[in-house]
PDB file of C-alpha atoms in Angstrom:
ATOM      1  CA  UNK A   1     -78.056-211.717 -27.875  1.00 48.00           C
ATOM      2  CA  UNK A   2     -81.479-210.069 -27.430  1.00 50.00           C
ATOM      3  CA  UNK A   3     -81.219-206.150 -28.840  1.00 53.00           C
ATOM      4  CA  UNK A   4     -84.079-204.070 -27.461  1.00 51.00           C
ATOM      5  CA  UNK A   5     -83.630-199.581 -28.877  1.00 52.00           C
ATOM      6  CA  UNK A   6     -84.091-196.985 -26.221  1.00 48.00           C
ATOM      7  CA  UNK A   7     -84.939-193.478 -27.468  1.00 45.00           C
ATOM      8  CA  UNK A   8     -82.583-194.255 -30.987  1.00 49.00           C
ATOM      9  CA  UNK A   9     -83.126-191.172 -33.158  1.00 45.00           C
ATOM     10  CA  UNK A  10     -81.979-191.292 -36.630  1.00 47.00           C
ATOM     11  CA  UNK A  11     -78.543-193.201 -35.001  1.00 48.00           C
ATOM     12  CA  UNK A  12     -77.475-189.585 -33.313  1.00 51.00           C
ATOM     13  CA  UNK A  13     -74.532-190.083 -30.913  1.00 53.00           C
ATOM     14  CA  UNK A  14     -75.952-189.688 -26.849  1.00 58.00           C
ATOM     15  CA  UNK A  15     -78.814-192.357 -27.991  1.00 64.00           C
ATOM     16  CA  UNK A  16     -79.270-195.385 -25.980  1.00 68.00           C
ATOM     17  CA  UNK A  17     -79.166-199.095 -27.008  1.00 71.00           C
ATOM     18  CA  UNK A  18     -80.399-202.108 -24.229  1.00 71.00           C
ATOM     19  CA  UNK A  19     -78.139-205.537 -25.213  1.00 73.00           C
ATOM     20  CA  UNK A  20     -78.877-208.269 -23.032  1.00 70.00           C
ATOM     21  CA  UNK A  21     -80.288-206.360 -20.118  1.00 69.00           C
ATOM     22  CA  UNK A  22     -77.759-203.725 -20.107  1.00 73.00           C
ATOM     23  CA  UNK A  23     -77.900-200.061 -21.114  1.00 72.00           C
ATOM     24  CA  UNK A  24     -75.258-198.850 -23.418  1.00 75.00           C
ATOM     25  CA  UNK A  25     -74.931-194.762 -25.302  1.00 75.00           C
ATOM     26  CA  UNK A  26     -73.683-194.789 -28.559  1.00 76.00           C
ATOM     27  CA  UNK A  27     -70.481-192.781 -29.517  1.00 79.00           C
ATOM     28  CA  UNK A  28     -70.495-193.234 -33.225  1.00 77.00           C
ATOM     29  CA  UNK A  29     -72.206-194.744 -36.359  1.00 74.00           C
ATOM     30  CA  UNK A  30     -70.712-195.778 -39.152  1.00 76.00           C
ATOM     31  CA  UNK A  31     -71.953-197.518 -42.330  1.00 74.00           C
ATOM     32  CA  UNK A  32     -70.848-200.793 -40.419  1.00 80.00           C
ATOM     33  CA  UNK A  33     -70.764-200.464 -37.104  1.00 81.00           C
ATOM     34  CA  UNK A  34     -72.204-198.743 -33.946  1.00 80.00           C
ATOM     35  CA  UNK A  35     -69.758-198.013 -31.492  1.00 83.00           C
ATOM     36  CA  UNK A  36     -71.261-198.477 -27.836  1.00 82.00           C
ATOM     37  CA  UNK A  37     -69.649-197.086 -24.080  1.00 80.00           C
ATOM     38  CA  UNK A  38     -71.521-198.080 -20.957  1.00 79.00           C
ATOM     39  CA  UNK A  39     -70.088-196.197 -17.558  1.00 74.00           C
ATOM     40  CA  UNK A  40     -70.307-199.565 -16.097  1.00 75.00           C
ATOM     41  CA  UNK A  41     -67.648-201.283 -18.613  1.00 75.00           C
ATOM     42  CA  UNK A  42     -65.348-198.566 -19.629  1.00 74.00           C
ATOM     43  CA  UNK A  43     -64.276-200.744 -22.593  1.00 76.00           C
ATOM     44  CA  UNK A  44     -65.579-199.332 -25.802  1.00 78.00           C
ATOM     45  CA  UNK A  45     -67.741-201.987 -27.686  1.00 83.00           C
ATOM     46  CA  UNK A  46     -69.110-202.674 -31.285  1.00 86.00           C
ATOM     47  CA  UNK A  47     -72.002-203.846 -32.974  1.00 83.00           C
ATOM     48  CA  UNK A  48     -72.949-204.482 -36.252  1.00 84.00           C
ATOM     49  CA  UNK A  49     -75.413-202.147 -37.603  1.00 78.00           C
ATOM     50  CA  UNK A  50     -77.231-205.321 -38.973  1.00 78.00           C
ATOM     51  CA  UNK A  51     -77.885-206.137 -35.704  1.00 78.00           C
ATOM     52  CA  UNK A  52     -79.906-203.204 -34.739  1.00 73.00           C
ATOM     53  CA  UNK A  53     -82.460-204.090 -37.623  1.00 66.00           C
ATOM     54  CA  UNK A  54     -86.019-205.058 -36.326  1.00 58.00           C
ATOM     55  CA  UNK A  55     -85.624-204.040 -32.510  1.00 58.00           C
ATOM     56  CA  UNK A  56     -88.220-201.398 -31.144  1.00 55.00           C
ATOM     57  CA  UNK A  57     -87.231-198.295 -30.694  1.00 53.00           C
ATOM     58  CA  UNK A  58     -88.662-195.772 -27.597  1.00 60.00           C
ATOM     59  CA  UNK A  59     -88.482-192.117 -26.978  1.00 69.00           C
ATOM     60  CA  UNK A  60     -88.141-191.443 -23.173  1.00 72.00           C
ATOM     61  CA  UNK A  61     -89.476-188.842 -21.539  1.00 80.00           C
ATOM     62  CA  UNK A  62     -86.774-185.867 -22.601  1.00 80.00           C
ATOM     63  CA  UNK A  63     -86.677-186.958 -26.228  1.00 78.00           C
ATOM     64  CA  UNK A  64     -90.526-186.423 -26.383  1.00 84.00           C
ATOM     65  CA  UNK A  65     -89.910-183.305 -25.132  1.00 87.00           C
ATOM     66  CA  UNK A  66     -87.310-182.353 -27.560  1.00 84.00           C
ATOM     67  CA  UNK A  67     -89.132-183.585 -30.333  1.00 84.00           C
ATOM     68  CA  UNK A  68     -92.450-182.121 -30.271  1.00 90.00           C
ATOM     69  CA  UNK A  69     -91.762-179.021 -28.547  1.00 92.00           C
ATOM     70  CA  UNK A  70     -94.243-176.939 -31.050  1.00 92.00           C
ATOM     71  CA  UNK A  71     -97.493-179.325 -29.857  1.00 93.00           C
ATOM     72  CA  UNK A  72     -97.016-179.756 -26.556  1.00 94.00           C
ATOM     73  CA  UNK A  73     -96.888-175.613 -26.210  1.00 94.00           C
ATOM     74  CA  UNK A  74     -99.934-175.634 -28.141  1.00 94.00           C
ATOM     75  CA  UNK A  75    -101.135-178.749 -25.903  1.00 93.00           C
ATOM     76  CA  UNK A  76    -100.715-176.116 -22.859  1.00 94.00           C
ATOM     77  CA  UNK A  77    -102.136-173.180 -24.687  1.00 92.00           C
ATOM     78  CA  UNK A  78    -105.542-175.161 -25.919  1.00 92.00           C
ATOM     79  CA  UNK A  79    -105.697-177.643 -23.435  1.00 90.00           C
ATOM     80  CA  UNK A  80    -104.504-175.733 -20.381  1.00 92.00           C
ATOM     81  CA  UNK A  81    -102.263-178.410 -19.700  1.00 93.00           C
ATOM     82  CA  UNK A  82     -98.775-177.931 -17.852  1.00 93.00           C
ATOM     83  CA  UNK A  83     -95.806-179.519 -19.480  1.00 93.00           C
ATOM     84  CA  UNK A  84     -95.208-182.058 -17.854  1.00 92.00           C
ATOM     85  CA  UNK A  85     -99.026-183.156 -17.927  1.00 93.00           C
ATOM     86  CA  UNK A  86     -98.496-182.422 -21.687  1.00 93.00           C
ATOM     87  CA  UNK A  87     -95.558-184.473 -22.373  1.00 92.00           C
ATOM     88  CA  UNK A  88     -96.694-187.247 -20.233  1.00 90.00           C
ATOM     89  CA  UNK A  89     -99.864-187.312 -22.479  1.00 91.00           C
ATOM     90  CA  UNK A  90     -97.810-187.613 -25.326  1.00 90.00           C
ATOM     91  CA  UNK A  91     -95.649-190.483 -23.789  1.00 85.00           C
ATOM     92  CA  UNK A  92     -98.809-192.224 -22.996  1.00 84.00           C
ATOM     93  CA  UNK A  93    -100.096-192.073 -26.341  1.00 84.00           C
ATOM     94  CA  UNK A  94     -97.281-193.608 -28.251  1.00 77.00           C
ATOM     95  CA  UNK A  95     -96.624-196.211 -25.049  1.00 71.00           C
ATOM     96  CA  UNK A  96    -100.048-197.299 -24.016  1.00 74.00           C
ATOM     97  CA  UNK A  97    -101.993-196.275 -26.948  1.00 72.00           C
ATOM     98  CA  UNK A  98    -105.315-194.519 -27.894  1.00 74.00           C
ATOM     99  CA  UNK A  99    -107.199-195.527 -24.184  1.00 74.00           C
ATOM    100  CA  UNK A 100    -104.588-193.957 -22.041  1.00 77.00           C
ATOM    101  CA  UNK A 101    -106.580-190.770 -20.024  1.00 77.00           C
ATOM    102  CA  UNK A 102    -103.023-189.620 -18.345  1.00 78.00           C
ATOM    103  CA  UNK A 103    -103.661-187.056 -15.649  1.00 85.00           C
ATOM    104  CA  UNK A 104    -106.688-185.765 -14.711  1.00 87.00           C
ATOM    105  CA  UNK A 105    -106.632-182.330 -16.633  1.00 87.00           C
ATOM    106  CA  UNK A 106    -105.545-185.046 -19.605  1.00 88.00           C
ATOM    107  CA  UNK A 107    -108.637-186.944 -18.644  1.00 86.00           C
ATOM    108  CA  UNK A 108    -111.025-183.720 -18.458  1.00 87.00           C
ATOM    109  CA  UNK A 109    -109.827-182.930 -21.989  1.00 87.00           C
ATOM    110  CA  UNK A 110    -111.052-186.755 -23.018  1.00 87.00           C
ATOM    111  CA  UNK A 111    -107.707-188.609 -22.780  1.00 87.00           C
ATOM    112  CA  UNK A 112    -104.373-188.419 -24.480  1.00 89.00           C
ATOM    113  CA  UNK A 113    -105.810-188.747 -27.960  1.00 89.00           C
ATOM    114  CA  UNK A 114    -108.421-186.111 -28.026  1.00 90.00           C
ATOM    115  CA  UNK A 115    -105.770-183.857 -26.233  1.00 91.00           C
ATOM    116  CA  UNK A 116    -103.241-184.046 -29.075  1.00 91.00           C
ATOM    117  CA  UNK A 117    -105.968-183.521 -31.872  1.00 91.00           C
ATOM    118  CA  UNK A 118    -107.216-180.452 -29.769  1.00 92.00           C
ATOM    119  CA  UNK A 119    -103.871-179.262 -30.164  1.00 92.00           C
ATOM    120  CA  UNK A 120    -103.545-180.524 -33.892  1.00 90.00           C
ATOM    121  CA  UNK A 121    -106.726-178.241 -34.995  1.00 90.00           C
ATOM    122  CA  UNK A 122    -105.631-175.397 -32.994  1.00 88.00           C
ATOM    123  CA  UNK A 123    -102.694-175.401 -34.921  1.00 77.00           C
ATOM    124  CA  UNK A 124    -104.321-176.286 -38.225  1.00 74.00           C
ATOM    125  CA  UNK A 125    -106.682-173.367 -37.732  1.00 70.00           C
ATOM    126  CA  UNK A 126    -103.380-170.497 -36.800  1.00 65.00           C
ATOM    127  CA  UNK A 127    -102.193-171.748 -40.215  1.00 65.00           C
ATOM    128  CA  UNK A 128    -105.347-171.240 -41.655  1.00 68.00           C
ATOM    129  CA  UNK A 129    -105.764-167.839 -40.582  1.00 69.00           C
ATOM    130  CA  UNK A 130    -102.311-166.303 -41.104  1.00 68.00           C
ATOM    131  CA  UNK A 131    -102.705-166.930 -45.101  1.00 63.00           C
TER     132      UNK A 131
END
């Protein structure tokens, strides 16, 4: 049985879990178990939780969104960016890595990297100020 994690935050219910090619949400966790519901087989399923140890987990598109809502405004504000240009940098940073230039107004800004640390001292500096 190959386990491969889809967008699995902190084992919230609504996460999704890929077991042997096919995509299952997760209803409930318990210190066990995970129990698993795919609208293709209504038939609630199990796992053990032991099972889930060592797979890769991913953040799709929305849970980047929802998860670093507070940089990717400031991404827009410093980097002129819009948000999906902004979240799409963000994805392509923690999928492809430090190399990946994104759109072009992510490329003029020198890539996906340089974007995010724009962002990161715009931020730092706010903080800086307000004290």
């Amino acid at each position: 049985m190959q386990v491969t994690a889809m967008h699995l935050n902190n084992w919230a219910s609504g996460d999704s879990v890929i077991i042997d090619g096919m995509v299952f949400e997760i209803c409930g966790v318990s210190s066990e178990v995970v129990s698993l519901f795919s609208p293709c087989d209504p038939s609630e399923h199990q796992i053990e939780r032991s099972k889930l140890n060592g797979c890769r987990f991913f953040i799709d598109l929305p849970g980047i969104e929802n998860r670093y809502r507070r940089l990717i405004k400031t991404m827009i504000q410093s980097c002129l960016l819009t948000t999906g240009e902004a979240t799409n940098a963000l994805f392509g940073l923690r999928v492809r890595g430090l190399h990946d230039q994104g759109s072009e107004a992510v490329a003029h800004a020198g890539g996906s990297a340089a974007a995010v640390r724009q962002a990161l001292r715009c931020r730092h500096y706010v903080r800086i100020s307000k004290r």
